[in-house]
Amino acid sequence: MSNCQTCCQLTLAILKPHITKVPHVFQSVRNCIIDNGFQVVKSTRTTISKHQAAEFYAEHEGRFFYNRLLTFMCSGPSEVYILAREDAIKKWRELMGPTKVYQAVYSAPGTIRAEYGLTDTRNATHGSDSVKSAFREMSVFFPNFNHEEWFQEEEPYFRAGKVGFDKSQFVHYTVKSSQPVA
């Protein structure tokens, strides 16, 4: 089933190191992604380098939490995804819940951060806040991903629901037939 019936939007999602270390929590968050109609365009498990973290969080440089955030994000493997669905940025941010875990617990119970966030730094997940941010963030972790090419060549298949899902790679792929996709 596809939630890209009108037009897919892309967003970047990160499952932070403390999530990937606990198998049942990790699987629960993955299930949440799929159960909420997201399609996974790209998927990678990586230990984020200091260089990547500094590039990714450049807007926070100089803030009191910057070094703590970089140290945590580089502390172990994270899962990084490009997710697609209609209104993906808004929907992923709603599913994650507020950035501040304390706020998430009381104002958005049942969200990923309310359930699995530990602190404001270890808040379980990251999600892009705008289309511009999403494309910049995607380029940090998927430098060879061309979003313009994806929208031209792949998005019509995702929108039409002509995708399969590889559970072992946690990624959707297009199912192309001889019939063109409108």
Short mmCIF file of C-alpha atoms in Angstrom, two decimals:
data_model
loop_
_atom_site.label_atom_id
_atom_site.label_comp_id
_atom_site.label_asym_id
_atom_site.label_seq_id
_atom_site.Cartn_x
_atom_site.Cartn_y
_atom_site.Cartn_z
CA MET A 1 0.00 0.00 0.00
CA SER A 2 1.29 3.46 -0.86
CA ASN A 3 0.71 6.77 0.85
CA CYS A 4 2.17 8.62 -2.13
CA GLN A 5 -1.09 8.78 -4.05
CA THR A 6 -0.71 12.45 -5.00
CA CYS A 7 3.00 13.16 -4.85
CA CYS A 8 5.69 11.79 -2.62
CA GLN A 9 7.78 14.03 -0.43
CA LEU A 10 11.16 12.94 0.87
CA THR A 11 12.59 13.37 4.35
CA LEU A 12 15.67 12.19 6.17
CA ALA A 13 15.23 10.06 9.28
CA ILE A 14 17.88 8.92 11.73
CA LEU A 15 17.46 6.28 14.41
CA LYS A 16 20.07 7.31 16.96
CA PRO A 17 22.70 5.00 18.50
CA HIS A 18 20.80 4.11 21.69
CA ILE A 19 17.88 2.88 19.55
CA THR A 20 19.96 0.63 17.29
CA LYS A 21 21.60 -1.00 20.36
CA VAL A 22 18.34 -2.46 21.67
CA PRO A 23 16.94 -4.96 19.14
CA HIS A 24 13.28 -4.95 20.25
CA VAL A 25 13.17 -1.13 20.40
CA PHE A 26 14.92 -0.85 17.04
CA GLN A 27 12.43 -3.25 15.44
CA SER A 28 9.50 -1.46 17.06
CA VAL A 29 10.57 1.88 15.54
CA ARG A 30 11.10 0.26 12.14
CA ASN A 31 7.63 -1.29 12.34
CA CYS A 32 6.22 2.13 13.23
CA ILE A 33 7.79 3.60 10.08
CA ILE A 34 6.22 0.97 7.81
CA ASP A 35 2.89 0.86 9.69
CA ASN A 36 2.53 4.62 9.17
CA GLY A 37 2.76 4.37 5.39
CA PHE A 38 6.35 5.45 4.86
CA GLN A 39 8.33 3.93 2.05
CA VAL A 40 12.07 3.59 2.54
CA VAL A 41 13.91 4.96 -0.49
CA LYS A 42 17.44 4.56 0.93
CA SER A 43 18.67 2.81 4.05
CA THR A 44 22.10 2.56 5.64
CA ARG A 45 23.60 1.61 8.98
CA THR A 46 26.60 3.75 9.77
CA THR A 47 28.68 5.01 12.62
CA ILE A 48 28.58 8.72 11.93
CA SER A 49 32.04 10.28 11.64
CA LYS A 50 33.00 13.48 13.47
CA HIS A 51 33.22 15.18 10.08
CA GLN A 52 29.70 14.08 9.08
CA ALA A 53 28.28 15.04 12.47
CA ALA A 54 29.94 18.49 12.32
CA GLU A 55 28.57 19.04 8.79
CA PHE A 56 25.13 17.76 9.73
CA TYR A 57 24.83 19.84 12.93
CA ALA A 58 26.73 22.94 11.71
CA GLU A 59 23.78 25.19 12.58
CA HIS A 60 24.23 24.27 16.26
CA GLU A 61 27.96 24.99 16.46
CA GLY A 62 28.72 27.18 19.46
CA ARG A 63 25.59 26.15 21.37
CA PHE A 64 26.00 24.60 24.81
CA PHE A 65 24.90 21.11 23.70
CA TYR A 66 26.93 20.94 20.46
CA ASN A 67 29.90 18.85 21.68
CA ARG A 68 27.64 16.51 23.67
CA LEU A 69 25.45 16.01 20.59
CA LEU A 70 28.39 15.26 18.28
CA THR A 71 29.95 12.87 20.79
CA PHE A 72 26.68 10.99 21.19
CA MET A 73 25.90 10.81 17.47
CA CYS A 74 29.37 9.32 16.82
CA SER A 75 29.16 6.85 19.73
CA GLY A 76 27.82 3.88 17.78
CA PRO A 77 25.83 2.82 14.74
CA SER A 78 22.80 4.80 13.63
CA GLU A 79 20.27 3.86 10.98
CA VAL A 80 19.77 6.56 8.38
CA TYR A 81 16.84 6.52 5.95
CA ILE A 82 15.37 8.54 3.17
CA LEU A 83 11.63 8.16 3.68
CA ALA A 84 8.90 8.90 1.15
CA ARG A 85 5.19 9.47 1.43
CA GLU A 86 2.71 12.27 0.95
CA ASP A 87 3.58 15.07 3.40
CA ALA A 88 6.55 13.01 4.70
CA ILE A 89 8.26 15.80 6.65
CA LYS A 90 5.18 16.73 8.66
CA LYS A 91 4.08 13.12 9.19
CA TRP A 92 7.53 11.94 10.35
CA ARG A 93 7.84 14.88 12.75
CA GLU A 94 4.38 14.09 14.18
CA LEU A 95 5.33 10.44 14.60
CA MET A 96 8.61 11.37 16.33
CA GLY A 97 6.99 13.85 18.72
CA PRO A 98 8.56 16.95 20.29
CA THR A 99 12.37 17.24 20.42
CA LYS A 100 12.36 17.62 24.20
CA VAL A 101 11.63 14.21 25.70
CA TYR A 102 9.95 15.56 28.83
CA GLN A 103 7.56 17.54 26.64
CA ALA A 104 6.95 14.51 24.41
CA VAL A 105 6.04 12.31 27.38
CA TYR A 106 3.34 14.73 28.56
CA SER A 107 2.10 16.39 25.37
CA ALA A 108 2.54 13.60 22.82
CA PRO A 109 2.37 10.21 24.57
CA GLY A 110 2.74 7.31 22.19
CA THR A 111 5.19 9.12 19.92
CA ILE A 112 8.62 7.61 19.30
CA ARG A 113 10.40 10.17 21.47
CA ALA A 114 7.90 9.81 24.30
CA GLU A 115 8.34 6.04 24.24
CA TYR A 116 12.08 5.71 23.59
CA GLY A 117 13.75 9.08 24.16
CA LEU A 118 16.07 9.30 27.15
CA THR A 119 17.20 12.95 27.14
CA ASP A 120 16.98 15.89 24.77
CA THR A 121 20.22 14.73 23.10
CA ARG A 122 19.29 11.04 23.22
CA ASN A 123 15.79 11.67 21.94
CA ALA A 124 15.67 8.55 19.73
CA THR A 125 15.26 10.04 16.27
CA HIS A 126 15.98 12.90 13.91
CA GLY A 127 13.77 14.22 11.14
CA SER A 128 14.22 17.04 8.66
CA ASP A 129 12.26 20.21 9.38
CA SER A 130 11.86 21.44 5.79
CA VAL A 131 12.34 20.38 2.18
CA LYS A 132 15.52 22.45 1.98
CA SER A 133 16.92 20.83 5.13
CA ALA A 134 15.94 17.38 3.92
CA PHE A 135 17.91 17.71 0.68
CA ARG A 136 20.95 19.14 2.51
CA GLU A 137 20.82 16.40 5.14
CA MET A 138 20.38 13.63 2.55
CA SER A 139 23.57 14.78 0.83
CA VAL A 140 25.58 14.24 4.04
CA PHE A 141 24.69 10.54 4.29
CA PHE A 142 23.76 9.70 0.70
CA PRO A 143 26.12 11.88 -1.39
CA ASN A 144 25.34 9.98 -4.60
CA PHE A 145 21.56 10.26 -4.22
CA ASN A 146 20.11 12.61 -6.81
CA HIS A 147 16.66 13.67 -5.58
CA GLU A 148 15.76 15.34 -8.89
CA GLU A 149 16.51 12.13 -10.75
CA TRP A 150 14.57 10.12 -8.15
CA PHE A 151 11.48 12.32 -8.58
CA GLN A 152 11.68 11.97 -12.35
CA GLU A 153 12.45 8.25 -12.60
CA GLU A 154 11.31 6.54 -9.38
CA GLU A 155 8.63 8.68 -7.71
CA PRO A 156 5.89 7.74 -10.23
CA TYR A 157 6.36 4.06 -9.26
CA PHE A 158 6.29 4.86 -5.54
CA ARG A 159 3.19 7.03 -6.05
CA ALA A 160 1.47 4.25 -7.99
CA GLY A 161 2.32 1.66 -5.33
CA LYS A 162 4.50 -0.26 -7.77
CA VAL A 163 7.08 -1.10 -5.14
CA GLY A 164 8.31 -4.14 -3.31
CA PHE A 165 9.96 -4.28 0.09
CA ASP A 166 13.27 -5.96 0.94
CA LYS A 167 12.99 -6.65 4.69
CA SER A 168 16.64 -7.68 5.03
CA GLN A 169 17.84 -4.36 3.57
CA PHE A 170 14.87 -2.38 4.98
CA VAL A 171 14.30 -0.63 1.68
CA HIS A 172 11.55 -0.37 -0.92
CA TYR A 173 12.35 -0.90 -4.59
CA THR A 174 10.41 -0.16 -7.74
CA VAL A 175 8.61 -2.94 -9.56
CA LYS A 176 8.85 -2.00 -13.21
CA SER A 177 6.74 -3.76 -15.79
CA SER A 178 6.24 -3.24 -19.49
CA GLN A 179 3.35 -0.89 -18.70
CA PRO A 180 4.43 2.75 -18.27
CA VAL A 181 3.44 4.54 -15.07
CA ALA A 182 1.43 7.71 -15.59
#
